[in-house]
Short mmCIF file of C-alpha atoms in Angstrom, two decimals:
data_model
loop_
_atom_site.label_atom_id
_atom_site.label_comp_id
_atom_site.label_asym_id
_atom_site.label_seq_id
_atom_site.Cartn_x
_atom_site.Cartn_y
_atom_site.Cartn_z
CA UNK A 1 183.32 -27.02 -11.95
CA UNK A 2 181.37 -24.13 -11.20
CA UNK A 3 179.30 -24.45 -7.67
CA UNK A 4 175.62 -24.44 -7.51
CA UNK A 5 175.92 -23.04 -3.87
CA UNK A 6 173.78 -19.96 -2.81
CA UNK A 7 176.69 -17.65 -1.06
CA UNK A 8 176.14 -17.03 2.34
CA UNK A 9 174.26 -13.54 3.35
CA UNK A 10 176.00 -11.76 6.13
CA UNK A 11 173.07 -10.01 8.69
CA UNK A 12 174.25 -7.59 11.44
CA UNK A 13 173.06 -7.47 14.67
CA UNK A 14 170.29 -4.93 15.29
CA UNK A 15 171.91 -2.21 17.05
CA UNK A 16 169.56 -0.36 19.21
CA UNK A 17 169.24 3.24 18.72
CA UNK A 18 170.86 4.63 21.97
CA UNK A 19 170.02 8.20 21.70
CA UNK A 20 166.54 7.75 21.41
CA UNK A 21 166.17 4.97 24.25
CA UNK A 22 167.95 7.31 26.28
CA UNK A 23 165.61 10.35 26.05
CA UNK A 24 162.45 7.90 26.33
CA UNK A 25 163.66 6.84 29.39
CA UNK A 26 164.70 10.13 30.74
CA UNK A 27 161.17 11.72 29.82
CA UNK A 28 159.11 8.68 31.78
CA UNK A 29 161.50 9.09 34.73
CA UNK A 30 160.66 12.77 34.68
CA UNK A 31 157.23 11.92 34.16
CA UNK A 32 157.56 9.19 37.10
CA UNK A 33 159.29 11.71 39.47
CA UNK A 34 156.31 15.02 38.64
CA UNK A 35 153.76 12.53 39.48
CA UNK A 36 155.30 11.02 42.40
CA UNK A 37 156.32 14.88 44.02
CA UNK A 38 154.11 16.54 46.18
CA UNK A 39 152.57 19.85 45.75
CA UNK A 40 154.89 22.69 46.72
CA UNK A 41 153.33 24.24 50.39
CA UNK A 42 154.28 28.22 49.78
CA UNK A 43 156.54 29.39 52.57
CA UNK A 44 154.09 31.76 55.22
CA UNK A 45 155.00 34.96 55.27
CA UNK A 46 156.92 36.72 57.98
CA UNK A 47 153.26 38.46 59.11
CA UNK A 48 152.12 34.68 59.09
CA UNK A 49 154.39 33.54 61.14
CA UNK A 50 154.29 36.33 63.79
CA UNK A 51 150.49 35.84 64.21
CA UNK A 52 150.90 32.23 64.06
CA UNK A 53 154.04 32.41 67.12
CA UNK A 54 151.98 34.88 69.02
CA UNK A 55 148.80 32.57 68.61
CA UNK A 56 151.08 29.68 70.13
CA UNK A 57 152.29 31.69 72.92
CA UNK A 58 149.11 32.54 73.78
CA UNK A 59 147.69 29.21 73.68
CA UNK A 60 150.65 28.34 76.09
CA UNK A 61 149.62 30.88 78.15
CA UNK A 62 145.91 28.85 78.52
CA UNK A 63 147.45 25.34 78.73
CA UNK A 64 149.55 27.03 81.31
CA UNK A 65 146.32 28.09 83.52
CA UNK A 66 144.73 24.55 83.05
CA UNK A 67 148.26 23.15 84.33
CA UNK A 68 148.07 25.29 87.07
CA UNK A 69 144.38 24.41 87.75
CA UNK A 70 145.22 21.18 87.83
CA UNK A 71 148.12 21.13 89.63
CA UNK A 72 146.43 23.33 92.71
CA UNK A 73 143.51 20.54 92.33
CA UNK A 74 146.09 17.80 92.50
CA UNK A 75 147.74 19.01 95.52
CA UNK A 76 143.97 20.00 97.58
CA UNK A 77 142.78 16.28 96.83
CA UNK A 78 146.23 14.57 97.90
CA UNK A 79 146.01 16.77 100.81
CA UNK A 80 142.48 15.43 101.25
CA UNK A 81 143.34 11.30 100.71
CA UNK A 82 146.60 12.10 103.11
CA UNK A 83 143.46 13.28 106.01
CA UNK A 84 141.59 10.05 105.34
CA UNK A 85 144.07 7.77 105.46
CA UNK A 86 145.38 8.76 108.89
CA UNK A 87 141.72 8.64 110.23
CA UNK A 88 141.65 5.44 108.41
CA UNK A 89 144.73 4.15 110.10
CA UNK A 90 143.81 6.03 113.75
CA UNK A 91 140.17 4.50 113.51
CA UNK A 92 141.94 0.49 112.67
CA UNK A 93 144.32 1.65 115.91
CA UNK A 94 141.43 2.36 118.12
CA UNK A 95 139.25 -0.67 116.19
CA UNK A 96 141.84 -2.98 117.42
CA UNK A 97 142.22 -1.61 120.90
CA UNK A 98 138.87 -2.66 121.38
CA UNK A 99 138.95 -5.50 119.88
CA UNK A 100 141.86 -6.66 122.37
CA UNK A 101 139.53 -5.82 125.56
CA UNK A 102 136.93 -8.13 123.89
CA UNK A 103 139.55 -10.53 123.25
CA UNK A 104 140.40 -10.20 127.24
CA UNK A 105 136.39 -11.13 128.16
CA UNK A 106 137.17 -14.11 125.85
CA UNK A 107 140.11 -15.15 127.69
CA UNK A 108 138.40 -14.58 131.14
CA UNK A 109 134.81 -16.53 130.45
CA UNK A 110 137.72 -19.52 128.86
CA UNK A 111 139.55 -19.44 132.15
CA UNK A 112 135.89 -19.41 133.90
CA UNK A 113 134.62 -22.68 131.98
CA UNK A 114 135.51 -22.83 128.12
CA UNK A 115 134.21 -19.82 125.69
CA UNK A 116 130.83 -19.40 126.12
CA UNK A 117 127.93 -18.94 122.90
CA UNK A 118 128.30 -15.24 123.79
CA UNK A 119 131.85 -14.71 123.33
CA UNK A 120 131.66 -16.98 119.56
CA UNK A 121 128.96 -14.40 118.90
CA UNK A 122 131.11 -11.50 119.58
CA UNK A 123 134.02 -12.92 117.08
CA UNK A 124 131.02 -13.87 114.36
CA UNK A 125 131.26 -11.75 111.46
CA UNK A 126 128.49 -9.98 112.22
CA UNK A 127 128.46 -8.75 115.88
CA UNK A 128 124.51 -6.86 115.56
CA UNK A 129 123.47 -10.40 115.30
CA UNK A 130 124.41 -10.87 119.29
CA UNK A 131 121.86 -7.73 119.86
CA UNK A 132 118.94 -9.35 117.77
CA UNK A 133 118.91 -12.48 119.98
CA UNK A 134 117.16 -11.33 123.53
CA UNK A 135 118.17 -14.43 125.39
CA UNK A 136 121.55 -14.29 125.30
CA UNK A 137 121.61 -10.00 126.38
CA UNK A 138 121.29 -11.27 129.60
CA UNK A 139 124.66 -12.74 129.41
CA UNK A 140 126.55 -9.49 128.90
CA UNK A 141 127.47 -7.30 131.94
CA UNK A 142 127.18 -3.33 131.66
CA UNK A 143 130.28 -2.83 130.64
CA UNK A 144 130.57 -5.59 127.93
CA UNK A 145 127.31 -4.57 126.52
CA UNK A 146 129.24 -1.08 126.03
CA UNK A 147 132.33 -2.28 124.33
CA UNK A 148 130.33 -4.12 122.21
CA UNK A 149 128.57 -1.01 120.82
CA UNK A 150 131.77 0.47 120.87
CA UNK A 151 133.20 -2.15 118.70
CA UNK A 152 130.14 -2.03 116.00
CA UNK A 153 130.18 1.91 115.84
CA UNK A 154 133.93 1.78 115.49
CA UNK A 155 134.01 -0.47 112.63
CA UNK A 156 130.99 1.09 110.52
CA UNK A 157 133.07 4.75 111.35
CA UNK A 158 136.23 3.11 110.05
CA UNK A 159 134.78 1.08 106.90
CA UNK A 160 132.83 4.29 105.59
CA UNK A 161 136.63 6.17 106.18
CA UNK A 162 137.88 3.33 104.14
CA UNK A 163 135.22 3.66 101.11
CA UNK A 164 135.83 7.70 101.03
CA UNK A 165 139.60 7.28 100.91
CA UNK A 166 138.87 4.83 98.31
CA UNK A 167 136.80 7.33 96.38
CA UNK A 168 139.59 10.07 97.35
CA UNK A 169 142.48 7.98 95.57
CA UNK A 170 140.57 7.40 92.38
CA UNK A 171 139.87 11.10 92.23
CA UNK A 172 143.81 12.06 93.00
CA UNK A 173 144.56 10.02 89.78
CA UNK A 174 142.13 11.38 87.83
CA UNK A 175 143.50 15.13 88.81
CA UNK A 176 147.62 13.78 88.51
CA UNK A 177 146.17 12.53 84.85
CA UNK A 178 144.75 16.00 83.84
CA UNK A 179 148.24 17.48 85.47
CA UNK A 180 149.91 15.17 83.22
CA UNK A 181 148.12 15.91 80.35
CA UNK A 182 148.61 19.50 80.38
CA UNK A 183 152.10 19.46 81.43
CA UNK A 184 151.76 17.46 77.69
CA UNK A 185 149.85 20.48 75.83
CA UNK A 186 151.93 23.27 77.13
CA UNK A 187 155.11 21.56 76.06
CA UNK A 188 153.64 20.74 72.75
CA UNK A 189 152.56 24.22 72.10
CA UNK A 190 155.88 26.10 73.26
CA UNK A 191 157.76 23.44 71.05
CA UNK A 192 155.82 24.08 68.07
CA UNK A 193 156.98 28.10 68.35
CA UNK A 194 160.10 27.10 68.83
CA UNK A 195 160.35 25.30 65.74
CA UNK A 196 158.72 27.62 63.20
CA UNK A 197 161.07 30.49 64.62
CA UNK A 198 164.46 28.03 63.76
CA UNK A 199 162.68 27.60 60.24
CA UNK A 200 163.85 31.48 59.92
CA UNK A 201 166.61 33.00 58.18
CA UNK A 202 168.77 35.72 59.65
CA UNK A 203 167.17 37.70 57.02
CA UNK A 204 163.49 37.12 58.13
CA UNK A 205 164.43 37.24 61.78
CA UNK A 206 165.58 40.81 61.16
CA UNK A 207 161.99 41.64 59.51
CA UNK A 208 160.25 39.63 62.38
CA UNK A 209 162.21 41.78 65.07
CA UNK A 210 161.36 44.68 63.42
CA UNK A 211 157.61 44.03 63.07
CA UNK A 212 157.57 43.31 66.89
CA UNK A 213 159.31 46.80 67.34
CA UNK A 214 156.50 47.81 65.45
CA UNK A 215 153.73 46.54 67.82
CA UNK A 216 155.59 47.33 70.63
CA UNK A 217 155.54 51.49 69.68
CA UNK A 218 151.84 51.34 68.67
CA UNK A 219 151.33 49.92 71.87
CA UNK A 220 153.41 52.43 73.74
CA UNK A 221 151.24 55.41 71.81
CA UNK A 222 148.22 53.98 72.84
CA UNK A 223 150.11 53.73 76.86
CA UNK A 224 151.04 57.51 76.43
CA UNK A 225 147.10 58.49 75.15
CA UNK A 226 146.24 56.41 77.85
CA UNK A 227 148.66 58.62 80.72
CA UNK A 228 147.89 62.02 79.01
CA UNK A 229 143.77 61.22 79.94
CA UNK A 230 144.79 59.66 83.48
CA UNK A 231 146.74 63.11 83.86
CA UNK A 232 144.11 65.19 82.44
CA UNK A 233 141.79 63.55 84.58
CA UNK A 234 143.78 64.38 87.74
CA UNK A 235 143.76 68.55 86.93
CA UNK A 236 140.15 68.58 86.61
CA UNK A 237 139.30 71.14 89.02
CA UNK A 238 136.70 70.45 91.50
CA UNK A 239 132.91 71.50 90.89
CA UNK A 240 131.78 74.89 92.06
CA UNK A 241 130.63 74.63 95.75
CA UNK A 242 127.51 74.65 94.96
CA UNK A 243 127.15 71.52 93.20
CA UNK A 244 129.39 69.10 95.31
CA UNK A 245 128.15 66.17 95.72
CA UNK A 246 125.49 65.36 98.56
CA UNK A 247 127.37 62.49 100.80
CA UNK A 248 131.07 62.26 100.69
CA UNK A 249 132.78 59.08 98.18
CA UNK A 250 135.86 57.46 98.50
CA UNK A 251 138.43 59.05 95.87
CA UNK A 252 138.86 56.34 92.98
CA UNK A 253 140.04 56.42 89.53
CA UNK A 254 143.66 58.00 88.57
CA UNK A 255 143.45 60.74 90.88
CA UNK A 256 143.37 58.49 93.93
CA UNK A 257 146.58 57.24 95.21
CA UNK A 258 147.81 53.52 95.30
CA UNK A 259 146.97 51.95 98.62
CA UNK A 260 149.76 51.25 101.05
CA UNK A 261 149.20 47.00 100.28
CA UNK A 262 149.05 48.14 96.71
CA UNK A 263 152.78 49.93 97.30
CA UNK A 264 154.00 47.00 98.22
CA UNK A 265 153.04 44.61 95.56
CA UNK A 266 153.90 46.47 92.79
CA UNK A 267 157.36 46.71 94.90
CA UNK A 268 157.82 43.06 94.97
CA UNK A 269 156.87 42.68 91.17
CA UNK A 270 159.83 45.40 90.14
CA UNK A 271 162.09 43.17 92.64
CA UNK A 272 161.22 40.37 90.00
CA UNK A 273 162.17 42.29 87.18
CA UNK A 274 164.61 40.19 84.99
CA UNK A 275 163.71 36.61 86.17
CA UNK A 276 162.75 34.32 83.75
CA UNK A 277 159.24 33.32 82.80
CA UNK A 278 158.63 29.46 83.41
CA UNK A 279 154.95 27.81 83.08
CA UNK A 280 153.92 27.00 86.46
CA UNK A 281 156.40 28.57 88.09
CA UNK A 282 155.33 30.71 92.01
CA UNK A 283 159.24 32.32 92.17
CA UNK A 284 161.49 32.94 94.38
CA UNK A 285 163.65 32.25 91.22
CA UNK A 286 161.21 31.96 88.18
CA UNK A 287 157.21 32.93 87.59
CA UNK A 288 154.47 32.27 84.82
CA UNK A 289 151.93 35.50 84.63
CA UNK A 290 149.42 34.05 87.60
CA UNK A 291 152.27 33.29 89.50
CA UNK A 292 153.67 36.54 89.52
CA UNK A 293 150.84 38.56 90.59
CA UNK A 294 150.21 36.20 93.18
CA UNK A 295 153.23 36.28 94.70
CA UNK A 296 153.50 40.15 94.57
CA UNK A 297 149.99 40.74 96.23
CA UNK A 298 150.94 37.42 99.00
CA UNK A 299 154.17 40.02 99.72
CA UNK A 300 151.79 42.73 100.34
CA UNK A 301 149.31 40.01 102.94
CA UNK A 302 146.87 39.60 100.15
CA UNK A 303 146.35 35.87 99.46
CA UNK A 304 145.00 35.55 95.82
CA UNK A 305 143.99 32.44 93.58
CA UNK A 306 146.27 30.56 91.95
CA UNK A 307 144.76 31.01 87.91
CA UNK A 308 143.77 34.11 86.15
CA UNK A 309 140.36 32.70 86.31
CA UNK A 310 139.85 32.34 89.56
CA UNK A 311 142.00 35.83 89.97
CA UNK A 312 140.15 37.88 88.01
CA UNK A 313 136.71 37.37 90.22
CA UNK A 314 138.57 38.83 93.61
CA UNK A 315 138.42 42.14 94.45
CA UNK A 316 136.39 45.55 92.61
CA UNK A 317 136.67 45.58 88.90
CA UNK A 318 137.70 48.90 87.40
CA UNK A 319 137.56 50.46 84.13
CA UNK A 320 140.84 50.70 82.42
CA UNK A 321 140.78 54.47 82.38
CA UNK A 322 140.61 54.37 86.41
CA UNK A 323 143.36 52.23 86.62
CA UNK A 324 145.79 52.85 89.55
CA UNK A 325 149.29 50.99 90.21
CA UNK A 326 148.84 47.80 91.79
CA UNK A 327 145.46 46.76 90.19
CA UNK A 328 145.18 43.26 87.38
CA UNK A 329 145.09 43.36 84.39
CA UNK A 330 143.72 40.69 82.04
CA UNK A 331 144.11 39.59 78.64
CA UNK A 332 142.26 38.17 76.11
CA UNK A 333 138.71 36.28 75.66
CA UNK A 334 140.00 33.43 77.64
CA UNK A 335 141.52 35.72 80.61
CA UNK A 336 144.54 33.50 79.80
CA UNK A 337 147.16 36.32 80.73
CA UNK A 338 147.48 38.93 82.91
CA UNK A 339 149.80 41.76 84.28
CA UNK A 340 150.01 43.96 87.12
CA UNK A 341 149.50 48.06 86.23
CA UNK A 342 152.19 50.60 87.06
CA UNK A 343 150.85 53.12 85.89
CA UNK A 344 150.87 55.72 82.74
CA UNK A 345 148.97 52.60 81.01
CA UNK A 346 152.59 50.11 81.38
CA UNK A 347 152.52 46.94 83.73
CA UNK A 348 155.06 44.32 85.02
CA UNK A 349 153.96 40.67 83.58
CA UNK A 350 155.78 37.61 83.10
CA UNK A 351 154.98 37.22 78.98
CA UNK A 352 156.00 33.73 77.40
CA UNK A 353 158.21 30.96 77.46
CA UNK A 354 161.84 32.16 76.28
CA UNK A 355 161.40 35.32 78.25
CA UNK A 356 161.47 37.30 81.14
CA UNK A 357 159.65 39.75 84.05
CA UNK A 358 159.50 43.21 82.43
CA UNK A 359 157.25 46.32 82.10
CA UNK A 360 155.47 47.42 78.72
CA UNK A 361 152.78 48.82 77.89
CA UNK A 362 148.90 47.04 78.68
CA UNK A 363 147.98 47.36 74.80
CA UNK A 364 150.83 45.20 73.98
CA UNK A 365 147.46 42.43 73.74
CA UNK A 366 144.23 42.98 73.97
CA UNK A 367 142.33 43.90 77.31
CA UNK A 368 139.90 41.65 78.61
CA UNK A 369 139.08 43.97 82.32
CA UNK A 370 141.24 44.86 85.29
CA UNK A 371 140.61 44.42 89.29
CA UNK A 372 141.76 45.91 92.62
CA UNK A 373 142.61 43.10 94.94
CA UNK A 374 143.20 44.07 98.79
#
């Protein structure tokens, strides 16, 4: 018997199309990944990165002088709070001897017949009371009445000792903060040189040496123009008789010579030739710039300042083409820098961080005005 049964209708399983799903989902997470990625930063190019290393040098160079600043301000005030504190402690000495002999007329008026009104009024807290009340005056000999003004003028003297070593303190931390905080700036500025010179290849090391070879023979044919006019200036023959000068000047310029104190700096700064430069460093072993001159010219009996600010305001300045050996130079806007002259327009400097005492030319950076200490 035939069936009335509907047959059965086999469905297959929708099979997802795989290549498509997979090249959707490649193209968002492309998408994803474009919009997610930052914006390329173009590598600086090897004149970039010279400026930009030369730039942080010299702003190490003027963290260095504000270190140096502040370390010479550090040392005058702790000098200053060291003073204080042993008057301080010599005035509480002497405050206390008298004090004892007081105690003593205590002791001997007790012995006599109990301690008298007087003697509670010269252990009250306020001793200049005793002198405000007439009727007990009387009651003090000579001799007390003298320690007792001792013992007043001692303790005012001693407590106004104690408030300016007070005051001295808080200023001492004030100038070991600033040292702190430029020890801070110079380390952060040498640090970030140091880093975008290990960002180079061998390659653009080799181009970076080479443009520094670069500067460094422009500025050695501006020190040669320099010598040739120093020279020429030297051979200029003396004015007719006739026309010499009225009263008689002291030779200056290239044609005079280097002073005997002079001599002997510029000896001591050859001497250092080789050591390396270290930011607030006075020698024997290591110097920054500042540090150098002033130990060179300190050789020679000249005490200078410790900063090439303070530097830079001692002695007569001179005009760079009447330079003679021995004399400052300084650098830049700031005066953050500076070098002693040699002569035929070279001078001995400590440069930077990373390297040492040597002698190029003074148009290696730009001239901010030279001095003659001595």
């Amino acid at each position: 018997m035939p069936s009335h049964r509907k047959p059965r209708t086999r469905t297959r399983p929708a099979v997802p199309a795989l290549g498509v799903t997979t090249a959707a989902l490649a193209s968002v997470s492309l998408l994803a990944q474009s919009a997610d990625a930052a914006p390329t930063v173009p590598k600086p190019s090897i004149e970039e990165v010279q400026r930009k290393v030369d730039d942080l040098y010299r702003q190490a160079d003027l963290a260095t002088q504000k270190y140096d600043a502040a370390k010479e301000a550090t040392s005058t005030q702790r000098a200053k709070v060291d003073s204080l504190l042993d008057q301080v402690a010599a005035g509480t000495a002497k405050l206390n001897d008298t004090r004892r002999v007081i105690g003593g007329y205590a002791a001997a008026q007790y012995r006599d017949g109990g301690v008298t009104p007087t003697m509670r009024l010269l252990f009250s807290d306020d001793p200049q009371a005793f002198f405000d009340q007439d009727q007990l005056m009387g009651r003090l000999s000579d001799e007390q009445h003298r320690t007792l003004s001792t013992f007043e003028t001692e303790r005012a003297a001693n407590a106004k000792k104690r408030a300016e070593a007070s005051r001295g303190l808080a200023a001492l931390t004030t100038s070991q903060q600033t040292l702190r905080a430029g020890k801070e700036e110079v380390q952060g500025k040498l640090t970030a040189a140091r880093t975008l010179l290990s960002t180079l290849t061998a390659r653009e090391k080799e181009r970076l040496a080479a443009l520094e070879k670069k500067k460094q023979d422009e500025a050695e044919r501006k020190a040669a123009e320099l010598a040739a006019r120093q020279a020429a200036a030297r051979e200029k023959p003396a004015p007719p008789a006739g026309h010499a000068p009225s009263a008689p000047t002291a030779p200056s310029g290239p044609s005079a010579p280097a002073s005997a104190k002079a001599a002997k700096a510029l000896a001591f700064a050859r001497a250092q030739m080789g050591k390396p430069y270290v930011w607030g460093a006075t020698g024997p072993a290591s110097y920054d710039c500042s540090g150098l001159t002033q130990a060179a010219w300190k050789a020679a009996g000249v005490d200078l300042p410790r900063t090439t600010w303070d530097q830079v305001k001692v002695g007569t300045r001179v005009a760079t083409a009447d330079l003679q050996p021995g004399d400052l130079v300084f650098f830049y806007d700031d005066i953050s820098h500076v070098g002693m002259y040699t002569g035929n327009g070279m001078m001995i400097h400590a440069p930077h961080s990373g390297a040492y005492v040597r002698e190029e030319s003074i148009y290696y950076m730009p001239v901010y005005g030279a001095v003659r200490p001595g």
